[in-house]
Amino acid sequence: MDDMKVNQNPKLGSIDRPNSYIGRSLPRENAKKHLDGGGQFVDDLVLPRMLHVAFLRSPFAHAEIKSINVDEAKKSSGVFDVYTAKEIDEFCKPWVGTLGHLGEMRSPEQTPLAKKTARWQGEPVAVVIANNRAQAEDALELIEVDWVEKDAQVDMETALDENAVIIHPELGNNLFWTRTVNQGDVVKAFEESHEVVETTLDFARHTGVTLESRGIVADWNKAETKMTIYHNGQAPHMMQHIIAKHLDVNEGLVRIVSRDVGGSFGIKVHVYPDEMAVAAISKKLGRPIKFIADRLESFTTDIHARCHKISGKLGVDKEGKILAMEINDLSGIGPFSMYPRTSAIETNQVLNLSGAPYIIPNYKAVGTVVFQNKTPMCQYRAVGHPIAVAITEALIDKAATKIGLTLDKIRKINFIPDNAYPNKCPSGVPLEDLSHQASMDKLLGMMNIAEIEKQKEDDLAKGVLTGYGVIAMCEVTNPSPLFYGVGGAHISSQDGASIRLEGSGAIHLSSSITEQGQGTEAIMKQIAADQLGVSMDTVRVTLGDTDATPYGGGTWASRGAGIGGEAVLKAARTLKNNILDIAAAIMQTNKDTLDIENNVVIRKNGEEGISLQKLAETVYYRGHEIPKGTNPELLATASFLIEGIPFVFTNSAMGCHVSIDQDTGIVKINKFWAVEDCGTQINPKLVEEQIKGGVVQGIGGALFEECVYDDQGNMQNATMADYLVPMAYEMPDIIVDHVTTNSGRSIIGAKGAGEAGTGGAPAVIMNAINNALGKVGSEVTSQPITPEKILKSMNKI
Amino acid sequence: MKAPDFSYYEAKSLSDAIKFKSQDDEAVILAGGQSLLPALNMRLSSPSCLIDISKLKDLSEIKLDDNSIYIGALATHNQVMDNSIIKENFPSLIEILKMVAHPAIRNKGTHGGSIAYGDPAAELPAFAVANSAKIILSGLNGNRSVDANDFYLGLFETDIQPDEILVGINYPLLKSNEKIVFEEVCRRHGDYAMAGLIAKVQINQSVIENIILVFFATGDRPNLTFNTSELVVKNGYDYSSLKKSLSSEIDFAGDLNSSPPMKLHLATILIGKILKKLEN
Amino acid sequence: MSIKNSVNISLSVNGESFDNVTVPTRQHLADFLRSQGLTGTHLGCEQGACGACTIEMDGKAVRSCLILASQANGSLITTVEGFDDEVMEKVKINFLKHNAFQCGFCSPGMLMTTKEIISSKKKLSRDEIRSEISGNYCRCTGYQSIVDAIEESINEIN
């Protein structure tokens, strides 16, 4: 693999060293097993005496459960037993998906299985335990439920109306949470504006569709009173606490193991009632219990996200400088707020991040989140960003048209300048180390807009509608305790790394960050080997096991490289320091004359050194040879967390060029560009791949993906053939480049890069489509932007 | 999603399969399985028994005679695409099959299976109707031949009798002045179309003398039009008059990706697209 | 607990013989292979739509979730665990080089589709490669690096 642009972060040492790995696009040797069929996913696990479960799920969005008769089901071939809420509740305490730091938030208690009422289509109400999944499913058909179907609240826009169906009578209405952000005086500012533009956008519910579905094997060992859970989740320590708390197990005797995970994207960071039921069953029976969600139940039970209707208003002065921005956002969640991160975060990020790249002195944002009888909703890759960026960038494009500025010019005159940090979002959230100006300039250089504009006219003459868009955005990464912990969640913001030199000369590293394919193991290895001075193949890594790794938060909110990576760097430097202390003592010289290169402690003057293997052998086997007073600690642990600010932000500029078939309404994305500033890139290739994969996931939301519901609250397209995910043929090649502004918060200077693609793509695609449709006097305001919506906007239907 | 329980019988011959099928009205035929297995896995279907005919080699023959091409029911889509008789005499079929699902599905999915299943969104039923193909069924009383136009009776409803198995399809060879053209509009490559059109045209010196139009993914079965075809021959492409005619001839049924008005519009512009194709 | 309907099958998988194995009639081939410890073949949808379960049966790429184990009697099966010939080794090197996978869940099916592409000996454009892999769902990569890896493999091998 050709080395890509090598990192220039001077704090990390010279790039001319033989073991300079940070900043290089090294292939992931540890991941090669996936090409040989050697992955270890949860469904691959078989344990002795393991049983399988299948859940009976409510076919109704809202129904009373008068009675459940499981007698016939119990007699079905291969069935061990059948449980309802009665049996499960004995072993699992209910939970509430609220936190204390976001104002008043109301959500009722939730149990693993529904008790008297089912409140969404897909909610589990009974569970069959059998020898295999097929036999469990046979038994499901024999469970008799006396359902009384109720009216369902399916429309979020009427959820707060007088005659809405109140999902939780004890709450009085369907309001889950609301928040208002008010900076300055928008009313006055709009009055003073030269032009005011408005729009209302809506975004359809959609979901993650991880190729590997959710899965869990819970194994309660009665003799050891130990619960081991094999889980394809993202945050094992969070799960450790939750299992301990709700299943009444000593937290130190809960072990969560996350091996290979087939994609997560936030879907697998939440607590699911069916998975909790599985843990409860194992505790009750003292046997391993396996549950793998099949694809059909994944669609109706994995969290959904991004159902918003948002109106926005932007006021600009004569020169096009933004004076005010106002948004009003409505979002519909499920009947419960998800645990433990709450279903308020997506809207909160919309309120926090709208207008983020720009100087907007007056900003008002109102967010309302309501309950619905639909699948529960929660954080999914780029939480809230697609909506925040889309509303901001759509308004800016409209203002540009009204004022007569080009799309890039209006943005450039409103950006927070690159030299004006630290600064704040319009909402007040602190910002540091960003580069909107440089990134936009770089993007423009890549796109050649003059040529695109000229081509647009030529195309139109031939009857082909083309358009382009450019956007700027900030991405939330590397969160601090001010994200969840402050509200009472046992979600760690601090991550750790442990590193040791073994008797063989091998290096073992463990980290509390987890891997779902983004390359966590690879970058940790690169950092450790780089900072220690050893070859890559010397280092082996343990992740995803609460028994064997330091305590920490896991992987979400793009925090792995910036937080976990810094912990690895610190631990590696400490170990190096210890090694040099010992080497100096053994070699009877000054530590300053030594370094480590290619697994050898070398003398800087070129004289003979000592290999790490020999040094380790001396320490472990012949300690008597080491001078008295030396502290031969060949093990180091370090941790890191972000302090004082809620997040470390990155920034991106994105552009795209689209063609619209005026007969069919089909949109083709001809080209897509992304400039990402994520600070230090530990492995540029892996960063690039996060951007590309993220963009395609964003294209899904922009053009294809939607959970379609009928007015009874039944999902209509809950199969892999009917729910449209991006497949290869329709996707563009994406061109990625970078600006680098290292984060001043850490030595490694890395920020996150996992979500920008998904956060920005929907906005830039919508703007490009409207740029094209503008030529024929129409526009679209609803995602996914389907061919039918395009043709409707053109009055062809 | 695990399939419900059923028994399995590997047919030793065609007559064996027919006998078995006629004795059990809850038994189904297993050929390629690419439509049956998903239905079973999703528990949309619970047959008593699967009669596996996929190993009956002589049902996959592709033959050419003086005036027709015979495609055996068990010829897989990829076998049809790779076949020299088809390449030489029926290249349009190959182009159409490229739109069917994906290569791995085409390695198992059969020509007869698709015709027999009669998915209104599928290409092959419409192709058979456009070609006025003869569908050969074999039952307890021997073989019979049904015109493709008379074969599709309703949504997933065909003229196959309880004791019958579809064994092959006879397509009349194209005359020198005949052409098949097709177009479809779909969201993603390989998906079922939002609307599709297969046309069989008689052309004389760039003048269309006759055109058979069969739409798919528009209603509950392949939609053959009459008045619309006449209009095309008479006046060529005129959006509004063709749209009006189509709306009176076809009972458009909406689906997840396109409403009836959308399908009507697409059907209309598809006529324009195939006419453009003919010009080139 | 007895299986109500079962069938005996004999087949060869990656050169290993399975003789007279009793399988439930309803068990699909993917589940059979996985039950034998060959867990490289993955289930993503059991509907034939995602491509994760694609394997080689009697020389052709097929969806193993859409084939009954009963139908595989007498067949020669190759799964990802058996992709170790010279051609596939080159393909795997390119997949690693281009990071044409992240979580690895789609990879076995993607490699199988790639194997068929390479065997066809056709020199495909990037668009044509995209068409050939359009039945294999990948959520992580966005497909571009996969196209890169296949393109380089075609150029190298054919």
XYZ file of N, CA, C and O in Angstrom, chain B residues 182-254:
292
model
N -37.118 -3.382 -24.772
C -37.676 -3.252 -23.424
C -37.004 -2.113 -22.670
O -35.884 -1.711 -22.980
N -37.734 -1.618 -21.685
C -37.195 -0.597 -20.798
C -37.857 -0.776 -19.442
O -39.005 -1.198 -19.378
N -37.125 -0.446 -18.405
C -37.755 -0.452 -17.092
C -37.144 0.649 -16.250
O -36.052 1.133 -16.544
N -37.870 1.039 -15.222
C -37.362 2.058 -14.295
C -37.317 1.420 -12.915
O -38.343 0.969 -12.409
N -36.130 1.357 -12.344
C -36.067 0.821 -10.988
C -35.151 1.666 -10.115
O -34.300 2.387 -10.612
N -35.385 1.585 -8.799
C -34.642 2.401 -7.846
C -33.195 1.957 -7.750
O -32.283 2.761 -7.658
N -33.008 0.622 -7.712
C -31.657 0.075 -7.626
C -31.542 -1.067 -8.617
O -32.500 -1.781 -8.855
N -30.349 -1.221 -9.173
C -30.099 -2.265 -10.149
C -30.466 -3.624 -9.587
O -30.045 -3.974 -8.486
N -31.278 -4.358 -10.326
C -31.652 -5.697 -9.882
C -32.943 -5.734 -9.091
O -33.525 -6.799 -8.899
N -33.413 -4.566 -8.626
C -34.692 -4.530 -7.913
C -35.827 -4.828 -8.881
O -35.692 -4.669 -10.093
N -36.987 -5.166 -8.313
C -38.195 -5.146 -9.130
C -38.398 -3.720 -9.627
O -38.121 -2.759 -8.925
N -38.885 -3.611 -10.862
C -39.054 -2.293 -11.457
C -40.208 -1.539 -10.808
O -41.109 -2.143 -10.224
N -40.153 -0.213 -10.924
C -41.314 0.594 -10.545
C -42.347 0.484 -11.660
O -43.548 0.542 -11.426
N -41.855 0.382 -12.861
C -42.708 0.100 -14.012
C -41.792 -0.372 -15.126
O -40.650 0.074 -15.226
N -42.286 -1.299 -15.940
C -41.466 -1.805 -17.038
C -42.319 -2.041 -18.266
O -43.546 -2.161 -18.184
N -41.659 -2.115 -19.408
C -42.379 -2.307 -20.675
C -41.571 -3.210 -21.581
O -40.377 -2.999 -21.777
N -42.234 -4.249 -22.082
C -41.615 -5.096 -23.114
C -42.478 -4.954 -24.349
O -43.703 -5.117 -24.288
N -41.851 -4.620 -25.455
C -42.612 -4.380 -26.681
C -42.101 -5.288 -27.801
O -40.900 -5.480 -27.950
N -43.039 -5.837 -28.552
C -42.675 -6.580 -29.765
C -43.176 -5.767 -30.947
O -44.367 -5.449 -31.040
N -42.241 -5.389 -31.791
C -42.559 -4.419 -32.846
C -42.368 -5.042 -34.226
O -41.391 -5.756 -34.454
N -43.284 -4.712 -35.113
C -43.076 -5.038 -36.523
C -42.717 -3.753 -37.240
O -43.515 -2.803 -37.253
N -41.529 -3.749 -37.793
C -41.035 -2.507 -38.431
C -40.793 -2.744 -39.911
O -40.234 -3.775 -40.299
N -41.218 -1.779 -40.693
C -40.933 -1.837 -42.125
C -40.331 -0.493 -42.531
O -41.013 0.524 -42.525
N -39.049 -0.533 -42.824
C -38.338 0.678 -43.231
C -38.568 1.832 -42.252
O -39.036 2.890 -42.619
N -38.291 1.609 -40.992
C -38.420 2.599 -39.926
C -39.868 2.972 -39.605
O -40.111 3.845 -38.791
N -40.820 2.351 -40.260
C -42.214 2.629 -39.914
C -42.738 1.470 -39.059
O -42.629 0.304 -39.447
N -43.336 1.832 -37.942
C -43.874 0.787 -37.077
C -45.228 0.357 -37.611
O -46.171 1.149 -37.653
N -45.297 -0.909 -38.004
C -46.550 -1.409 -38.572
C -47.447 -1.982 -37.493
O -48.669 -1.939 -37.584
N -46.802 -2.557 -36.487
C -47.576 -3.141 -35.406
C -46.729 -3.136 -34.143
O -45.505 -3.281 -34.220
N -47.357 -2.899 -33.020
C -46.582 -2.942 -31.768
C -47.413 -3.583 -30.667
O -48.560 -3.223 -30.429
N -46.828 -4.600 -30.047
C -47.451 -5.219 -28.876
C -46.774 -4.619 -27.651
O -45.559 -4.648 -27.527
N -47.584 -4.039 -26.764
C -47.033 -3.424 -25.548
C -47.489 -4.224 -24.338
O -48.682 -4.407 -24.131
N -46.538 -4.705 -23.567
C -46.874 -5.402 -22.324
C -46.128 -4.730 -21.171
O -44.906 -4.685 -21.156
N -46.897 -4.208 -20.245
C -46.313 -3.520 -19.089
C -46.223 -4.475 -17.910
O -47.059 -5.372 -17.752
N -45.204 -4.282 -17.091
C -45.118 -5.065 -15.853
C -44.821 -4.131 -14.689
O -44.401 -2.996 -14.885
N -45.064 -4.626 -13.493
C -44.979 -3.830 -12.261
C -45.997 -2.691 -12.277
O -45.794 -1.657 -11.642
N -47.064 -2.897 -13.026
C -48.082 -1.863 -13.127
C -49.418 -2.295 -12.516
O -50.175 -1.473 -12.019
N -49.702 -3.578 -12.609
C -50.995 -4.053 -12.099
C -50.822 -5.390 -11.411
O -49.746 -5.692 -10.892
N -51.867 -6.228 -11.453
C -51.781 -7.513 -10.758
C -51.249 -8.631 -11.652
O -51.160 -9.777 -11.230
N -50.940 -8.296 -12.879
C -50.396 -9.281 -13.835
C -49.805 -8.490 -14.999
O -49.935 -7.267 -15.039
N -49.141 -9.185 -15.943
C -48.641 -8.425 -17.107
C -49.819 -7.709 -17.779
O -50.880 -8.287 -17.991
N -49.625 -6.458 -18.087
C -50.693 -5.648 -18.674
C -50.472 -5.444 -20.162
O -49.640 -4.659 -20.603
N -51.278 -6.166 -20.960
C -51.211 -6.048 -22.413
C -52.193 -4.962 -22.837
O -53.331 -4.942 -22.364
N -51.743 -4.030 -23.657
C -52.648 -2.953 -24.059
C -53.036 -3.091 -25.528
O -52.337 -3.719 -26.315
N -54.193 -2.520 -25.875
C -54.690 -2.608 -27.252
C -54.840 -1.214 -27.851
O -54.150 -0.856 -28.801
N -55.708 -0.447 -27.247
C -55.945 0.901 -27.741
C -54.649 1.723 -27.771
O -54.365 2.443 -28.744
N -53.870 1.576 -26.705
C -52.626 2.339 -26.600
C -51.668 1.950 -27.730
O -51.020 2.807 -28.344
N -51.615 0.659 -27.995
C -50.732 0.197 -29.071
C -51.153 0.802 -30.409
O -50.317 1.248 -31.196
N -52.458 0.809 -30.633
C -52.953 1.379 -31.889
C -52.573 2.856 -32.013
O -52.185 3.322 -33.081
N -52.713 3.562 -30.903
C -52.367 4.978 -30.916
C -50.900 5.197 -31.260
O -50.557 6.129 -31.993
N -50.066 4.319 -30.734
C -48.631 4.468 -30.999
C -48.352 4.263 -32.488
O -47.607 5.028 -33.107
N -48.981 3.244 -33.044
C -48.766 2.976 -34.470
C -49.271 4.143 -35.307
O -48.603 4.602 -36.237
N -50.434 4.654 -34.920
C -51.043 5.740 -35.687
C -50.285 7.062 -35.550
O -49.960 7.717 -36.526
N -50.024 7.460 -34.297
C -49.536 8.821 -34.054
C -48.136 8.932 -33.459
O -47.681 10.042 -33.208
N -47.503 7.793 -33.191
C -46.193 7.894 -32.555
C -46.341 8.304 -31.099
O -47.361 8.031 -30.468
N -45.338 9.018 -30.584
C -45.337 9.325 -29.159
C -46.013 10.661 -28.879
O -45.559 11.708 -29.312
N -47.095 10.606 -28.130
C -47.710 11.833 -27.635
C -48.081 11.582 -26.186
O -48.977 10.793 -25.892
N -47.409 12.283 -25.299
C -47.529 11.986 -23.871
C -48.976 11.981 -23.387
O -49.452 11.005 -22.809
N -49.708 13.072 -23.604
C -51.027 13.158 -22.965
C -52.033 12.169 -23.520
O -52.814 11.590 -22.759
N -52.023 11.943 -24.830
C -53.030 11.016 -25.349
C -52.701 9.578 -24.966
O -53.602 8.790 -24.657
N -51.408 9.261 -24.937
C -51.028 7.903 -24.528
C -51.321 7.694 -23.048
O -51.783 6.631 -22.636
N -51.077 8.739 -22.256
C -51.336 8.626 -20.817
C -52.831 8.390 -20.587
O -53.234 7.545 -19.773
N -53.638 9.122 -21.331
C -55.087 8.979 -21.181
C -55.510 7.552 -21.543
O -56.310 6.930 -20.829
N -54.971 7.069 -22.634
C -55.318 5.727 -23.077
C -54.888 4.670 -22.067
O -55.642 3.768 -21.724
N -53.665 4.826 -21.550
C -53.173 3.854 -20.572
C -54.043 3.835 -19.319
O -54.308 2.779 -18.742
N -54.464 5.021 -18.892
C -55.235 5.061 -17.643
C -56.579 4.362 -17.808
O -57.158 3.897 -16.831
N -57.070 4.271 -19.063
C -58.340 3.568 -19.249
C -58.130 2.073 -19.458
O -59.032 1.279 -19.244
N -56.913 1.698 -19.882
C -56.679 0.284 -20.184
C -56.103 -0.507 -19.026
O -56.264 -1.726 -18.962
N -55.355 0.146 -18.157
C -54.670 -0.576 -17.081
C -55.195 -0.115 -15.723
O -55.331 1.081 -15.474
N -55.477 -1.091 -14.856
C -55.851 -0.792 -13.481
C -54.550 -0.745 -12.670
O -54.099 -1.759 -12.142
N -53.970 0.451 -12.590
C -52.668 0.577 -11.947
C -52.753 0.297 -10.452
O -53.612 0.843 -9.755
N -51.855 -0.542 -9.969
C -51.810 -0.864 -8.536
C -50.522 -0.319 -7.950
O -49.436 -0.652 -8.415
N -50.631 0.529 -6.944
C -49.444 1.146 -6.350
C -48.679 0.158 -5.489
O -49.201 -0.867 -5.063
